[in-house]
């Protein structure tokens, strides 16, 4: 009788069989432990990375919401400045430079208070969209930049537009900023 051959030749000596069993007995557990450890560590790191990214995005979203809320509040203060329309009309109709200067000084007092209570603000100005000019600016304005070309983030309701990120209108800086436009009688507060 012939023994059944399986295709895998087995060594006949006891020494060879012991070596194979010893190699398999050490290789299989080490491979299983290594594979399970790798899978576990990979999943932990992937979950930690995903949670870190989500947490970071949530924090950035909250910071952006706070920034836009502060911009909205500051623009409300500028828009609701008691008689800005009267200041604007008086400024435009006035030909005497001293009288115009007094009107500007009155508006600057108020914008200084708004700027002081909102220290993250930079350039504040009243934008006149009809002739693409700025009035009562607290800093110099770059004449080469045009507000209507800036990207829009949101328009939550009529008369309010969030813009950015875009290059600041301040000519001596290349910073990227967010800005807000709010419609005011006689112009636009920005």
Coordinates of N, CA, C and O in Angstrom, one line a residue:
X1 N 0.8 -1.2 0.0 CA 0.0 0.0 0.0 C 0.9 1.2 0.0 O 1.8 1.4 0.8
X2 N 0.4 2.1 -0.8 CA 1.1 3.4 -0.9 C 0.4 4.4 0.0 O -0.8 4.6 -0.1
X3 N 1.3 5.2 0.8 CA 0.7 6.2 1.5 C 0.2 7.4 0.6 O 0.7 7.6 -0.5
X4 N -0.8 8.1 1.0 CA -1.4 9.1 0.3 C -0.5 10.3 0.3 O -0.1 10.8 1.4
X5 N -0.2 10.8 -0.8 CA 0.7 12.0 -0.9 C -0.2 13.3 -0.9 O -1.2 13.3 -1.7
X6 N 0.2 14.3 -0.2 CA -0.6 15.5 -0.1 C 0.0 16.6 -1.0 O -0.7 17.6 -1.2
X7 N 1.1 16.6 -1.4 CA 1.7 17.7 -2.2 C 2.7 18.5 -1.4 O 3.6 19.2 -1.9
X8 N 2.6 18.5 -0.1 CA 3.5 19.2 0.8 C 4.5 18.1 1.4 O 4.1 17.3 2.2
X9 N 5.7 18.2 1.0 CA 6.6 17.2 1.5 C 7.0 17.5 2.9 O 7.3 18.6 3.3
X10 N 6.8 16.6 3.8 CA 7.1 16.7 5.2 C 8.5 16.1 5.5 O 8.8 15.0 5.0
X11 N 9.3 16.7 6.3 CA 10.6 16.1 6.6 C 10.4 14.9 7.4 O 9.4 14.8 8.2
X12 N 11.2 13.9 7.3 CA 11.1 12.7 8.0 C 11.8 12.6 9.3 O 11.4 11.9 10.2
X13 N 12.7 13.5 9.5 CA 13.5 13.4 10.7 C 12.8 14.1 11.8 O 12.1 15.1 11.6
X14 N 12.9 13.7 13.1 CA 12.3 14.3 14.2 C 12.9 15.7 14.4 O 12.1 16.7 14.8
X15 N 14.1 15.9 14.2 CA 14.8 17.2 14.4 C 14.2 18.2 13.4 O 13.9 19.3 13.8
X16 N 14.0 17.9 12.2 CA 13.4 18.8 11.2 C 11.9 19.1 11.6 O 11.5 20.3 11.4
X17 N 11.2 18.1 12.0 CA 9.8 18.4 12.4 C 9.7 19.3 13.6 O 8.9 20.2 13.7
X18 N 10.6 19.1 14.6 CA 10.6 20.0 15.8 C 11.0 21.5 15.4 O 10.4 22.4 15.9
X19 N 11.9 21.6 14.5 CA 12.3 22.9 14.0 C 11.1 23.6 13.4 O 10.8 24.8 13.6
X20 N 10.4 22.9 12.5 CA 9.2 23.5 11.8 C 8.2 23.8 12.8 O 7.6 24.9 12.8
X21 N 7.9 23.0 13.8 CA 6.9 23.2 14.8 C 7.3 24.4 15.6 O 6.5 25.3 16.0
X22 N 8.5 24.5 16.0 CA 9.0 25.6 16.8 C 8.9 26.9 16.0 O 8.5 28.0 16.6
X23 N 9.3 26.9 14.8 CA 9.2 28.1 13.9 C 7.7 28.6 13.8 O 7.4 29.8 13.9
X24 N 6.8 27.6 13.5 CA 5.4 28.0 13.4 C 4.9 28.4 14.8 O 4.1 29.4 14.8
X25 N 5.3 27.8 15.8 CA 4.8 28.2 17.2 C 5.3 29.6 17.6 O 4.6 30.3 18.3
X26 N 6.4 30.0 17.1 CA 6.9 31.4 17.4 C 6.4 32.4 16.3 O 6.1 33.5 16.7
X27 N 6.3 32.0 15.1 CA 5.9 32.9 14.0 C 4.4 33.3 14.1 O 4.1 34.5 13.9
X28 N 3.6 32.3 14.3 CA 2.1 32.6 14.2 C 1.7 33.5 15.4 O 1.0 34.5 15.1
X29 N 2.0 33.3 16.6 CA 1.6 34.2 17.7 C 2.2 35.6 17.5 O 1.5 36.6 17.7
X30 N 3.5 35.7 17.1 CA 4.1 37.0 16.9 C 3.4 37.8 15.7 O 3.1 39.0 15.8
X31 N 3.0 37.1 14.7 CA 2.3 37.7 13.5 C 0.9 38.1 14.0 O 0.5 39.2 13.6
X32 N 0.2 37.3 14.7 CA -1.1 37.7 15.2 C -1.0 38.9 16.2 O -1.8 39.9 16.0
X33 N -0.1 38.9 17.1 CA 0.0 40.0 18.0 C 0.4 41.3 17.3 O -0.1 42.3 17.5
X34 N 1.4 41.1 16.3 CA 1.8 42.3 15.5 C 0.6 42.9 14.7 O 0.4 44.1 14.6
X35 N -0.1 42.0 14.0 CA -1.3 42.4 13.2 C -2.4 43.1 14.0 O -2.9 44.1 13.7
X36 N -2.7 42.5 15.2 CA -3.7 43.0 16.1 C -3.3 44.4 16.6 O -4.0 45.3 16.7
X37 N -2.0 44.4 17.0 CA -1.5 45.7 17.6 C -1.5 46.8 16.5 O -1.9 47.9 16.8
X38 N -1.0 46.5 15.3 CA -1.0 47.5 14.3 C -2.5 48.0 14.0 O -2.7 49.2 13.9
X39 N -3.4 47.1 13.9 CA -4.8 47.4 13.6 C -5.3 48.3 14.7 O -6.0 49.3 14.4
X40 N -5.1 47.9 16.0 CA -5.6 48.7 17.1 C -4.9 50.1 17.1 O -5.6 51.1 17.3
X41 N -3.6 50.2 17.0 CA -2.9 51.5 17.0 C -3.4 52.4 15.8 O -3.6 53.6 16.0
X42 N -3.5 51.8 14.7 CA -4.0 52.5 13.5 C -5.4 53.1 13.8 O -5.6 54.3 13.5
X43 N -6.3 52.3 14.3 CA -7.7 52.8 14.5 C -7.7 53.9 15.6 O -8.4 54.9 15.5
X44 N -6.9 53.7 16.7 CA -6.8 54.7 17.7 C -6.3 56.0 17.1 O -6.8 57.1 17.4
X45 N -5.2 56.0 16.4 CA -4.6 57.2 15.8 C -5.6 57.8 14.8 O -5.7 59.1 14.7
X46 N -6.2 57.0 14.0 CA -7.2 57.6 13.0 C -8.3 58.3 13.7 O -8.7 59.4 13.3
X47 N -8.9 57.6 14.7 CA -10.0 58.3 15.5 C -9.5 59.5 16.2 O -10.2 60.5 16.2
X48 N -8.3 59.5 16.8 CA -7.8 60.7 17.4 C -7.5 61.8 16.4 O -7.9 62.9 16.7
X49 N -7.0 61.5 15.3 CA -6.8 62.5 14.3 C -8.1 63.1 13.8 O -8.2 64.3 13.6
X50 N -9.1 62.2 13.5 CA -10.4 62.7 13.1 C -11.0 63.6 14.1 O -11.6 64.6 13.8
X51 N -11.0 63.1 15.4 CA -11.6 64.0 16.4 C -10.8 65.3 16.6 O -11.5 66.3 16.9
X52 N -9.5 65.2 16.4 CA -8.7 66.5 16.5 C -9.1 67.4 15.4 O -9.2 68.7 15.7
X53 N -9.2 66.9 14.2 CA -9.6 67.8 13.1 C -11.0 68.4 13.3 O -11.2 69.6 13.1
X54 N -11.9 67.5 13.7 CA -13.3 68.0 14.0 C -13.3 69.1 15.1 O -14.0 70.1 14.9
X55 N -12.6 68.8 16.1 CA -12.5 69.8 17.2 C -11.9 71.1 16.7 O -12.4 72.2 17.1
X56 N -10.8 71.0 15.9 CA -10.2 72.2 15.4 C -11.1 73.0 14.5 O -11.2 74.2 14.6
X57 N -11.9 72.3 13.7 CA -12.8 72.9 12.8 C -14.0 73.6 13.6 O -14.4 74.7 13.2
X58 N -14.4 72.9 14.6 CA -15.5 73.5 15.4 C -15.0 74.8 16.1 O -15.7 75.7 16.2
X59 N -13.8 74.7 16.6 CA -13.2 75.9 17.2 C -13.0 77.1 16.2 O -13.4 78.2 16.6
X60 N -12.6 76.7 15.0 CA -12.4 77.8 14.0 C -13.8 78.3 13.6 O -14.0 79.6 13.4
X61 N -14.8 77.5 13.6 CA -16.2 77.9 13.2 C -16.7 78.9 14.3 O -17.3 79.9 14.0
X62 N -16.4 78.5 15.6 CA -16.9 79.4 16.7 C -16.1 80.7 16.6 O -16.8 81.8 16.8
X63 N -14.8 80.7 16.4 CA -14.1 82.0 16.2 C -14.6 82.8 15.1 O -14.7 84.0 15.2
X64 N -14.9 82.2 14.0 CA -15.4 82.9 12.8 C -16.8 83.5 13.2 O -17.1 84.7 12.8
X65 N -17.6 82.8 13.8 CA -18.9 83.3 14.3 C -18.8 84.5 15.2 O -19.5 85.5 15.1
X66 N -17.8 84.4 16.1 CA -17.6 85.5 17.1 C -17.1 86.7 16.3 O -17.5 87.9 16.6
X67 N -16.2 86.5 15.4 CA -15.6 87.6 14.6 C -16.7 88.3 13.8 O -16.8 89.5 13.8
X68 N -17.5 87.5 13.1 CA -18.6 88.1 12.3 C -19.6 88.8 13.2 O -20.2 89.8 12.8
X69 N -19.9 88.2 14.4 CA -20.8 88.9 15.3 C -20.3 90.2 15.8 O -21.0 91.2 15.9
X70 N -18.9 90.3 16.1 CA -18.3 91.5 16.5 C -18.3 92.5 15.4 O -18.6 93.7 15.6
X71 N -18.1 92.1 14.1 CA -18.2 93.0 13.0 C -19.6 93.6 12.8 O -19.8 94.8 12.6
X72 N -20.6 92.7 13.0 CA -22.0 93.1 12.9 C -22.3 94.1 13.9 O -22.9 95.2 13.7
X73 N -21.9 93.9 15.2 CA -22.1 94.8 16.3 C -21.5 96.1 16.0 O -22.1 97.2 16.2
X74 N -20.2 96.1 15.6 CA -19.5 97.4 15.3 C -20.2 98.2 14.2 O -20.3 99.4 14.3
X75 N -20.6 97.4 13.2 CA -21.3 98.2 12.1 C -22.6 98.7 12.5 O -23.1 99.7 12.0
X76 N -23.3 98.0 13.4 CA -24.6 98.5 14.0 C -24.3 99.8 14.7 O -25.0 100.8 14.6
X77 N -23.2 99.9 15.5 CA -22.9 101.1 16.2 C -22.6 102.2 15.2 O -23.0 103.4 15.5
X78 N -21.9 101.9 14.2 CA -21.6 103.0 13.2 C -22.8 103.4 12.4 O -23.0 104.6 12.1
X79 N -23.7 102.4 12.1 CA -24.9 102.8 11.3 C -25.9 103.5 12.2 O -26.6 104.4 11.7
X80 N -26.0 103.2 13.5 CA -27.0 103.8 14.3 C -26.5 105.0 15.0 O -27.2 105.6 15.9
X81 N -25.3 105.5 14.7 CA -24.8 106.7 15.2 C -25.8 107.8 15.0 O -26.0 108.2 13.8
X82 N -26.4 108.3 16.0 CA -27.5 109.2 16.0 C -27.9 109.9 14.8 O -28.9 109.7 14.2
X83 N -27.0 110.7 14.3 CA -27.4 111.6 13.1 C -26.3 111.5 12.1 O -25.9 112.6 11.5
X84 N -25.8 110.3 11.7 CA -24.8 110.2 10.7 C -25.3 110.8 9.3 O -24.5 111.4 8.6
X85 N -26.6 110.6 9.1 CA -27.1 111.2 7.8 C -27.0 112.7 7.8 O -26.6 113.3 6.8
X86 N -27.3 113.3 9.0 CA -27.2 114.7 9.1 C -25.7 115.2 9.0 O -25.4 116.2 8.3
X87 N -24.8 114.4 9.6 CA -23.4 114.7 9.5 C -22.9 114.6 8.0 O -22.2 115.5 7.5
X88 N -23.4 113.6 7.4 CA -23.0 113.4 6.0 C -23.6 114.5 5.1 O -22.8 115.1 4.3
X89 N -24.8 114.8 5.2 CA -25.4 115.9 4.4 C -24.8 117.3 4.7 O -24.5 118.0 3.8
X90 N -24.5 117.5 6.0 CA -23.8 118.8 6.4 C -22.4 118.8 5.8 O -22.0 119.9 5.3
X91 N -21.7 117.7 5.8 CA -20.3 117.6 5.3 C -20.3 117.9 3.8 O -19.5 118.6 3.3
X92 N -21.2 117.2 3.1 CA -21.3 117.4 1.6 C -21.7 118.8 1.2 O -21.1 119.3 0.3
X93 N -22.6 119.4 1.9 CA -23.1 120.7 1.5 C -22.2 121.8 2.0 O -22.3 123.0 1.5
X94 N -21.3 121.5 2.9 CA -20.4 122.5 3.5 C -19.2 122.8 2.6 O -18.5 121.9 2.1
X95 N -18.9 124.1 2.3 CA -17.8 124.4 1.5 C -16.6 125.0 2.4 O -15.5 124.9 1.9
X96 N -16.9 125.4 3.6 CA -15.9 125.9 4.5 C -15.1 124.8 5.0 O -15.6 123.9 5.7
X97 N -13.8 124.7 4.8 CA -13.0 123.6 5.3 C -13.0 123.5 6.8 O -12.9 122.4 7.4
X98 N -13.1 124.6 7.5 CA -13.1 124.6 9.0 C -14.4 123.9 9.5 O -14.4 123.1 10.4
X99 N -15.5 124.2 8.8 CA -16.8 123.6 9.2 C -16.7 122.1 8.9 O -17.2 121.2 9.6
X100 N -16.2 121.7 7.7 CA -16.0 120.3 7.3 C -15.2 119.6 8.3 O -15.4 118.4 8.7
X101 N -14.1 120.2 8.8 CA -13.2 119.6 9.7 C -13.9 119.4 11.1 O -13.6 118.4 11.7
X102 N -14.7 120.3 11.5 CA -15.5 120.2 12.7 C -16.4 119.0 12.6 O -16.6 118.2 13.6
X103 N -17.1 118.8 11.5 CA -18.0 117.7 11.3 C -17.2 116.4 11.3 O -17.6 115.4 12.0
X104 N -16.1 116.4 10.6 CA -15.2 115.2 10.7 C -14.7 114.8 12.1 O -14.7 113.7 12.5
X105 N -14.4 115.8 12.8 CA -13.9 115.6 14.2 C -15.0 115.0 15.0 O -14.7 114.1 15.8
X106 N -16.2 115.5 14.9 CA -17.3 114.9 15.6 C -17.6 113.4 15.3 O -17.8 112.6 16.2
X107 N -17.5 113.1 14.0 CA -17.6 111.7 13.6 C -16.4 110.9 14.1 O -16.6 109.7 14.6
X108 N -15.2 111.4 14.0 CA -14.0 110.7 14.5 C -14.1 110.4 16.0 O -13.6 109.4 16.4
X109 N -14.7 111.3 16.8 CA -14.9 111.0 18.2 C -15.7 109.7 18.4 O -15.3 108.9 19.2
X110 N -16.7 109.6 17.6 CA -17.6 108.5 17.8 C -16.9 107.2 17.3 O -16.9 106.2 17.9
X111 N -16.2 107.3 16.1 CA -15.6 106.1 15.6 C -14.4 105.7 16.5 O -14.1 104.5 16.6
X112 N -13.8 106.6 17.2 CA -12.7 106.3 18.1 C -13.3 105.5 19.3 O -12.7 104.5 19.7
X113 N -14.5 105.8 19.8 CA -15.1 105.1 20.8 C -15.5 103.7 20.3 O -15.2 102.7 21.0
X114 N -16.0 103.6 19.1 CA -16.3 102.2 18.6 C -15.1 101.4 18.4 O -15.1 100.2 18.8
X115 N -14.0 102.0 17.9 CA -12.7 101.3 17.8 C -12.2 100.9 19.1 O -11.6 99.8 19.3
X116 N -12.3 101.7 20.1 CA -11.8 101.4 21.4 C -12.5 100.3 22.1 O -11.9 99.4 22.8
X117 N -13.8 100.2 21.9 CA -14.6 99.1 22.5 C -14.6 97.8 21.7 O -15.0 96.8 22.2
X118 N -14.0 97.9 20.5 CA -13.8 96.7 19.6 C -12.4 96.7 19.1 O -12.1 97.1 18.0
X119 N -11.4 96.2 20.0 CA -10.0 96.4 19.7 C -9.5 95.6 18.5 O -8.5 95.8 17.9
X120 N -10.3 94.6 18.0 CA -9.9 93.8 16.9 C -10.2 94.5 15.5 O -9.8 94.0 14.5
X121 N -10.9 95.6 15.6 CA -11.2 96.3 14.4 C -10.0 97.1 13.9 O -9.2 97.5 14.6
X122 N -10.0 97.2 12.6 CA -8.9 98.0 12.0 C -9.5 99.2 11.3 O -10.0 100.1 12.0
X123 N -9.5 99.2 10.0 CA -10.0 100.3 9.2 C -11.6 100.4 9.4 O -12.3 99.4 9.2
X124 N -12.1 101.6 9.7 CA -13.5 101.8 9.7 C -13.7 103.0 8.8 O -13.0 104.0 8.9
X125 N -14.8 102.9 8.0 CA -15.1 104.0 7.0 C -16.5 104.0 6.6 O -17.2 103.0 6.8
X126 N -17.0 105.1 6.1 CA -18.3 105.1 5.4 C -18.0 105.1 3.9 O -17.3 105.9 3.4
X127 N -18.6 104.1 3.3 CA -18.4 103.9 1.8 C -19.6 104.4 1.1 O -20.7 104.1 1.4
X128 N -19.3 105.2 0.1 CA -20.3 105.8 -0.8 C -20.3 105.0 -2.1 O -19.5 105.3 -2.9
X129 N -21.2 104.1 -2.3 CA -21.2 103.2 -3.4 C -21.5 103.9 -4.8 O -21.0 103.4 -5.8
X130 N -22.2 105.0 -4.7 CA -22.6 105.6 -6.0 C -21.3 106.2 -6.7 O -21.2 106.1 -7.9
X131 N -20.4 106.7 -5.9 CA -19.2 107.3 -6.6 C -17.9 106.5 -6.1 O -16.8 107.0 -6.3
X132 N -18.1 105.4 -5.4 CA -17.0 104.5 -5.0 C -15.9 105.2 -4.2 O -14.7 105.1 -4.5
X133 N -16.4 106.0 -3.2 CA -15.5 106.8 -2.4 C -15.7 106.4 -0.9 O -16.7 105.8 -0.6
X134 N -14.8 106.9 -0.1 CA -14.8 106.7 1.3 C -14.9 108.0 2.1 O -14.2 109.0 1.7
X135 N -15.6 108.0 3.2 CA -15.8 109.2 3.9 C -15.6 108.9 5.4 O -16.0 107.8 5.8
X136 N -15.0 109.8 6.2 CA -14.9 109.6 7.6 C -14.1 108.3 7.9 O -14.4 107.6 8.9
X137 N -13.0 108.1 7.2 CA -12.2 106.9 7.5 C -11.2 107.2 8.7 O -10.7 108.2 8.8
X138 N -11.0 106.1 9.5 CA -10.1 106.3 10.6 C -8.7 106.0 10.2 O -7.8 106.2 11.0
X139 N -8.4 105.5 9.0 CA -7.1 105.2 8.5 C -7.1 105.6 7.0 O -8.2 105.8 6.4
X140 N -5.9 105.6 6.4 CA -5.8 105.8 5.0 C -6.5 104.6 4.2 O -6.5 103.5 4.7
X141 N -7.1 104.8 3.1 CA -7.7 103.8 2.3 C -7.0 103.7 1.0 O -6.7 104.7 0.3
X142 N -6.8 102.4 0.6 CA -6.1 102.1 -0.7 C -7.1 102.4 -1.8 O -8.1 101.7 -2.0
X143 N -6.8 103.4 -2.7 CA -7.7 103.7 -3.8 C -7.7 102.6 -4.9 O -8.6 102.6 -5.7
X144 N -6.7 101.7 -4.9 CA -6.6 100.7 -6.0 C -7.5 99.5 -5.7 O -7.7 98.7 -6.6
X145 N -8.0 99.4 -4.5 CA -8.9 98.2 -4.2 C -10.3 98.6 -4.2 O -10.7 99.7 -3.8
X146 N -11.2 97.8 -4.8 CA -12.6 98.1 -4.9 C -13.4 97.1 -4.2 O -13.3 95.9 -4.4
X147 N -14.2 97.6 -3.3 CA -15.0 96.8 -2.4 C -15.9 95.8 -3.1 O -16.1 94.6 -2.7
X148 N -16.5 96.2 -4.2 CA -17.4 95.3 -4.9 C -16.8 94.1 -5.5 O -17.4 93.2 -5.9
X149 N -15.4 94.1 -5.6 CA -14.7 92.9 -6.1 C -14.4 91.9 -5.1 O -13.9 90.8 -5.4
X150 N -14.6 92.2 -3.8 CA -14.2 91.3 -2.7 C -15.2 90.2 -2.7 O -16.4 90.4 -3.0
X151 N -14.8 89.0 -2.3 CA -15.7 87.8 -2.2 C -16.7 88.0 -1.1 O -16.3 88.5 0.0
X152 N -17.9 87.5 -1.3 CA -18.9 87.6 -0.3 C -19.0 86.3 0.5 O -19.0 85.2 0.0
X153 N -19.0 86.4 1.9 CA -19.2 85.2 2.7 C -20.6 85.0 2.9 O -21.1 83.8 2.7
X154 N -21.4 86.0 3.3 CA -22.8 85.8 3.6 C -23.5 87.1 3.5 O -22.9 88.2 3.7
X155 N -24.8 87.0 3.3 CA -25.7 88.2 3.3 C -26.9 87.7 4.2 O -27.9 87.2 3.6
X156 N -26.8 87.8 5.5 CA -27.9 87.3 6.4 C -29.2 88.0 6.2 O -30.2 87.4 6.3
X157 N -29.2 89.3 5.8 CA -30.4 90.0 5.6 C -30.1 91.2 4.7 O -28.9 91.6 4.6
X158 N -31.1 91.8 4.2 CA -31.0 93.0 3.3 C -30.3 94.1 4.1 O -30.6 94.4 5.2
X159 N -29.3 94.7 3.4 CA -28.6 95.8 4.0 C -27.3 95.4 4.8 O -26.7 96.3 5.3
X160 N -27.0 94.1 4.9 CA -25.8 93.6 5.6 C -25.1 92.6 4.7 O -25.7 91.6 4.2
X161 N -23.8 92.8 4.5 CA -23.0 91.9 3.7 C -21.7 91.6 4.4 O -21.0 92.6 4.8
X162 N -21.3 90.4 4.5 CA -20.0 90.0 5.1 C -19.1 89.7 3.9 O -19.5 88.9 3.0
X163 N -17.9 90.3 3.9 CA -16.9 90.1 2.8 C -15.7 89.5 3.3 O -15.3 89.7 4.5
X164 N -15.0 88.8 2.5 CA -13.7 88.3 2.8 C -13.5 86.8 2.7 O -14.4 86.1 2.3
X165 N -12.4 86.3 3.0 CA -11.2 87.1 3.3 C -10.6 87.8 2.1 O -10.7 87.3 1.0
X166 N -10.1 89.0 2.3 CA -9.6 89.8 1.2 C -8.5 90.7 1.8 O -8.3 90.8 3.0
X167 N -7.7 91.3 0.9 CA -6.6 92.1 1.3 C -7.3 93.4 1.9 O -8.3 93.9 1.5
X168 N -6.7 93.8 3.0 CA -7.2 95.0 3.7 C -7.1 96.2 2.8 O -6.3 96.3 1.9
X169 N -8.1 97.1 3.1 CA -8.1 98.4 2.4 C -7.0 99.3 2.8 O -6.7 100.3 2.2
X170 N -6.4 99.0 4.0 CA -5.3 99.9 4.5 C -4.1 99.7 3.6 O -3.6 98.6 3.3
X171 N -3.6 100.8 3.0 CA -2.6 100.6 1.9 C -1.2 100.1 2.4 O -0.4 99.7 1.6
X172 N -0.9 100.2 3.7 CA 0.4 99.8 4.1 C 0.5 98.5 4.8 O 1.3 98.2 5.6
X173 N -0.5 97.6 4.4 CA -0.5 96.2 4.9 C -1.0 95.3 3.8 O -1.8 95.7 3.0
X174 N -0.5 94.1 3.9 CA -1.0 93.0 3.0 C -1.8 92.0 3.7 O -2.1 90.9 3.2
X175 N -2.3 92.3 4.9 CA -3.1 91.3 5.7 C -4.3 91.0 5.0 O -4.9 91.7 4.3
X176 N -4.8 89.7 5.3 CA -6.1 89.2 4.8 C -7.1 89.5 5.9 O -6.8 89.1 7.1
X177 N -8.2 90.1 5.6 CA -9.2 90.5 6.6 C -10.6 90.0 6.2 O -10.8 89.7 5.1
X178 N -11.5 90.1 7.2 CA -12.9 90.0 6.9 C -13.5 91.4 7.1 O -13.0 92.2 7.9
X179 N -14.6 91.7 6.4 CA -15.2 93.0 6.6 C -16.7 92.9 6.4 O -17.2 91.8 6.0
X180 N -17.4 93.9 6.8 CA -18.8 94.0 6.7 C -19.2 95.3 6.1 O -18.6 96.3 6.3
X181 N -20.3 95.2 5.3 CA -20.9 96.4 4.8 C -22.4 96.4 5.3 O -23.1 95.4 5.2
X182 N -22.8 97.6 5.8 CA -24.1 97.7 6.3 C -24.7 99.0 5.7 O -24.0 100.1 5.7
X183 N -25.8 98.9 5.1 CA -26.5 100.1 4.5 C -26.9 101.1 5.6 O -27.5 100.7 6.6
X184 N -26.6 102.3 5.3 CA -26.9 103.4 6.2 C -27.5 104.5 5.4 O -27.1 104.7 4.2
X185 N -28.5 105.2 5.9 CA -29.0 106.4 5.1 C -27.9 107.4 4.8 O -27.3 107.8 5.7
X186 N -27.7 107.6 3.5 CA -26.6 108.5 3.2 C -25.3 107.9 2.8 O -24.4 108.5 2.5
X187 N -25.2 106.6 2.9 CA -23.9 105.9 2.6 C -24.0 104.5 3.1 O -25.0 104.0 3.5
X188 N -22.8 103.9 3.2 CA -22.7 102.5 3.7 C -21.6 102.5 4.8 O -20.5 103.0 4.5
X189 N -21.9 101.9 5.9 CA -20.8 101.8 7.0 C -20.0 100.6 6.7 O -20.6 99.5 6.5
X190 N -18.7 100.7 6.9 CA -17.9 99.5 6.6 C -16.7 99.4 7.6 O -16.3 100.3 8.2

